[in-house]
mmCIF file of C-alpha atoms in Angstrom:
data_model
loop_
_atom_site.group_PDB
_atom_site.id
_atom_site.type_symbol
_atom_site.label_atom_id
_atom_site.label_comp_id
_atom_site.label_asym_id
_atom_site.label_seq_id
_atom_site.Cartn_x
_atom_site.Cartn_y
_atom_site.Cartn_z
ATOM 1 C CA MET R 30 -10.482 -62.531 31.384
ATOM 2 C CA ILE R 31 -8.759 -61.467 28.169
ATOM 3 C CA THR R 32 -11.298 -60.315 25.593
ATOM 4 C CA GLY R 33 -8.947 -59.330 22.772
ATOM 5 C CA ILE R 34 -5.335 -59.142 21.629
ATOM 6 C CA GLY R 35 -3.970 -57.029 18.796
ATOM 7 C CA VAL R 36 -0.493 -56.530 17.348
ATOM 8 C CA ASP R 37 0.660 -54.199 14.586
ATOM 9 C CA ILE R 38 3.949 -53.124 13.046
ATOM 10 C CA VAL R 39 4.673 -49.875 11.185
ATOM 11 C CA GLN R 40 7.708 -48.902 9.138
ATOM 12 C CA ILE R 41 9.256 -45.768 10.594
ATOM 13 C CA ASN R 42 10.048 -44.324 7.137
ATOM 14 C CA ARG R 43 6.299 -44.264 6.477
ATOM 15 C CA MET R 44 5.931 -41.752 9.316
ATOM 16 C CA GLU R 45 8.951 -39.809 8.048
ATOM 17 C CA ARG R 46 6.993 -39.206 4.842
ATOM 18 C CA TRP R 47 3.862 -38.312 6.803
ATOM 19 C CA LEU R 48 5.751 -35.629 8.768
ATOM 20 C CA ALA R 49 5.640 -33.461 5.641
ATOM 21 C CA ASP R 50 1.821 -33.518 5.564
ATOM 22 C CA GLU R 51 0.331 -31.670 8.534
ATOM 23 C CA LYS R 52 -3.262 -32.386 7.511
ATOM 24 C CA LEU R 53 -2.576 -36.109 7.359
ATOM 25 C CA LEU R 54 -1.009 -36.033 10.820
ATOM 26 C CA GLU R 55 -3.952 -34.082 12.227
ATOM 27 C CA ARG R 56 -6.332 -36.639 10.735
ATOM 28 C CA TYR R 57 -4.756 -39.622 12.509
ATOM 29 C CA PHE R 58 -3.133 -38.281 15.678
ATOM 30 C CA HIS R 59 -4.419 -36.573 18.807
ATOM 31 C CA SER R 60 -2.927 -33.108 19.364
ATOM 32 C CA ASP R 61 -1.065 -34.377 22.460
ATOM 33 C CA GLU R 62 0.625 -37.069 20.355
ATOM 34 C CA LEU R 63 1.692 -34.468 17.796
ATOM 35 C CA SER R 64 3.077 -32.199 20.524
ATOM 36 C CA LEU R 65 5.072 -35.081 21.992
ATOM 37 C CA ALA R 66 6.465 -36.056 18.590
ATOM 38 C CA SER R 67 7.417 -32.454 17.867
ATOM 39 C CA SER R 68 9.289 -32.215 21.169
ATOM 40 C CA ARG R 69 11.289 -35.332 20.276
ATOM 41 C CA LYS R 70 12.612 -33.732 17.064
ATOM 42 C CA ASN R 71 14.937 -36.435 15.602
ATOM 43 C CA SER R 72 12.783 -39.293 16.850
ATOM 44 C CA ALA R 73 9.417 -37.769 15.861
ATOM 45 C CA ALA R 74 8.790 -40.401 13.175
ATOM 46 C CA LEU R 75 9.655 -43.210 15.570
ATOM 47 C CA THR R 76 7.269 -41.779 18.185
ATOM 48 C CA LEU R 77 4.427 -41.519 15.672
ATOM 49 C CA ALA R 78 5.092 -44.952 14.175
ATOM 50 C CA ALA R 79 4.756 -46.641 17.575
ATOM 51 C CA ARG R 80 1.557 -44.721 18.279
ATOM 52 C CA PHE R 81 0.050 -45.510 14.891
ATOM 53 C CA ALA R 82 0.859 -49.191 15.429
ATOM 54 C CA ALA R 83 -0.954 -48.999 18.786
ATOM 55 C CA LYS R 84 -4.053 -47.547 17.140
ATOM 56 C CA GLU R 85 -4.112 -50.356 14.578
ATOM 57 C CA ALA R 86 -3.474 -52.960 17.285
ATOM 58 C CA PHE R 87 -6.389 -51.544 19.285
ATOM 59 C CA GLY R 88 -8.741 -52.116 16.339
ATOM 60 C CA LYS R 89 -7.483 -55.674 16.008
ATOM 61 C CA ALA R 90 -7.935 -56.313 19.734
ATOM 62 C CA LEU R 91 -11.534 -55.101 19.479
ATOM 63 C CA GLY R 92 -12.089 -57.588 16.669
ATOM 64 C CA THR R 93 -14.011 -54.956 14.723
ATOM 65 C CA GLY R 94 -11.236 -52.951 13.114
ATOM 66 C CA LEU R 95 -11.232 -49.166 13.110
ATOM 67 C CA SER R 96 -13.925 -48.386 10.540
ATOM 68 C CA HIS R 97 -16.183 -46.647 13.087
ATOM 69 C CA ILE R 98 -13.407 -45.080 15.151
ATOM 70 C CA SER R 99 -11.640 -41.782 14.618
ATOM 71 C CA LEU R 100 -7.949 -42.492 15.155
ATOM 72 C CA LYS R 101 -7.607 -39.099 16.856
ATOM 73 C CA ASP R 102 -9.848 -40.535 19.589
ATOM 74 C CA ILE R 103 -7.059 -42.951 20.538
ATOM 75 C CA ASN R 104 -4.412 -40.971 22.422
ATOM 76 C CA VAL R 105 -1.273 -42.993 23.105
ATOM 77 C CA CYS R 106 0.729 -41.303 25.834
ATOM 78 C CA ASN R 107 3.184 -42.088 28.602
ATOM 79 C CA LYS R 108 2.696 -42.139 32.341
ATOM 80 C CA GLU R 109 5.121 -40.159 34.511
ATOM 81 C CA ASN R 110 7.365 -43.223 34.846
ATOM 82 C CA GLY R 111 7.519 -43.554 31.031
ATOM 83 C CA LYS R 112 5.201 -46.557 30.780
ATOM 84 C CA PRO R 113 2.954 -46.335 27.703
ATOM 85 C CA ASP R 114 -0.709 -45.668 28.314
ATOM 86 C CA ILE R 115 -3.777 -45.160 26.172
ATOM 87 C CA ILE R 116 -6.589 -42.670 26.605
ATOM 88 C CA LEU R 117 -9.778 -43.487 24.722
ATOM 89 C CA LEU R 118 -12.082 -40.663 23.706
ATOM 90 C CA GLU R 119 -15.488 -40.458 22.044
ATOM 91 C CA THR R 120 -15.674 -43.051 19.218
ATOM 92 C CA ALA R 121 -12.842 -45.176 20.615
ATOM 93 C CA LYS R 122 -14.289 -45.121 24.114
ATOM 94 C CA LYS R 123 -17.718 -46.088 22.794
ATOM 95 C CA ALA R 124 -16.277 -49.059 20.846
ATOM 96 C CA PHE R 125 -14.234 -50.135 23.873
ATOM 97 C CA GLU R 126 -17.262 -50.028 26.180
ATOM 98 C CA LYS R 127 -19.318 -51.982 23.625
ATOM 99 C CA SER R 128 -16.611 -54.691 23.556
ATOM 100 C CA GLY R 129 -17.244 -55.548 27.209
ATOM 101 C CA ALA R 130 -13.624 -54.975 28.177
ATOM 102 C CA ASN R 131 -12.763 -52.532 30.938
ATOM 103 C CA LYS R 132 -8.966 -52.543 30.985
ATOM 104 C CA VAL R 133 -6.353 -51.910 28.282
ATOM 105 C CA HIS R 134 -2.751 -53.111 28.410
ATOM 106 C CA ILE R 135 -0.296 -51.589 25.936
ATOM 107 C CA SER R 136 3.287 -52.288 24.980
ATOM 108 C CA LEU R 137 5.366 -50.369 22.408
ATOM 109 C CA SER R 138 8.770 -51.166 20.950
ATOM 110 C CA HIS R 139 10.945 -50.127 18.041
ATOM 111 C CA GLU R 140 14.217 -50.991 16.381
ATOM 112 C CA ARG R 141 15.837 -49.482 13.311
ATOM 113 C CA GLU R 142 13.139 -49.479 10.615
ATOM 114 C CA ASN R 143 10.068 -50.658 12.523
ATOM 115 C CA ALA R 144 7.842 -49.866 15.470
ATOM 116 C CA ILE R 145 5.503 -52.427 16.983
ATOM 117 C CA ALA R 146 2.630 -52.263 19.422
ATOM 118 C CA MET R 147 0.624 -54.850 21.301
ATOM 119 C CA ILE R 148 -2.746 -54.254 22.907
ATOM 120 C CA VAL R 149 -4.511 -56.623 25.299
ATOM 121 C CA LEU R 150 -8.110 -55.943 26.278
ATOM 122 C CA GLU R 151 -9.303 -57.401 29.525
ATOM 123 C CA ARG R 152 -12.515 -57.662 31.526
ATOM 124 C CA VAL R 153 -11.654 -57.635 35.228
#
């Protein structure tokens, strides 16, 4: 049963500005996300924009927002085959468990100026 759906869109140029502020990046992104973005050089902002959209979409899917969740506790990564995945830590994991869901589905996309993410929470 689906327990929540969230969608968010982020302008890539917003992340281009954020790239100049290391403290801001460290506040919102897990160290693995920052390492991945750094390795992608020219598409670093695109990578971060999609991941930030996923974090926001996760809060919407919970139905509670992100006020009690550290965004660094939401690690958006990729499986070996490239499929997006999400690892929930500490505050994010606690909120997810409280929601009653036990499975997260994630989809990321981007084109030109925008990145979008969709999160579906499910109880199986």
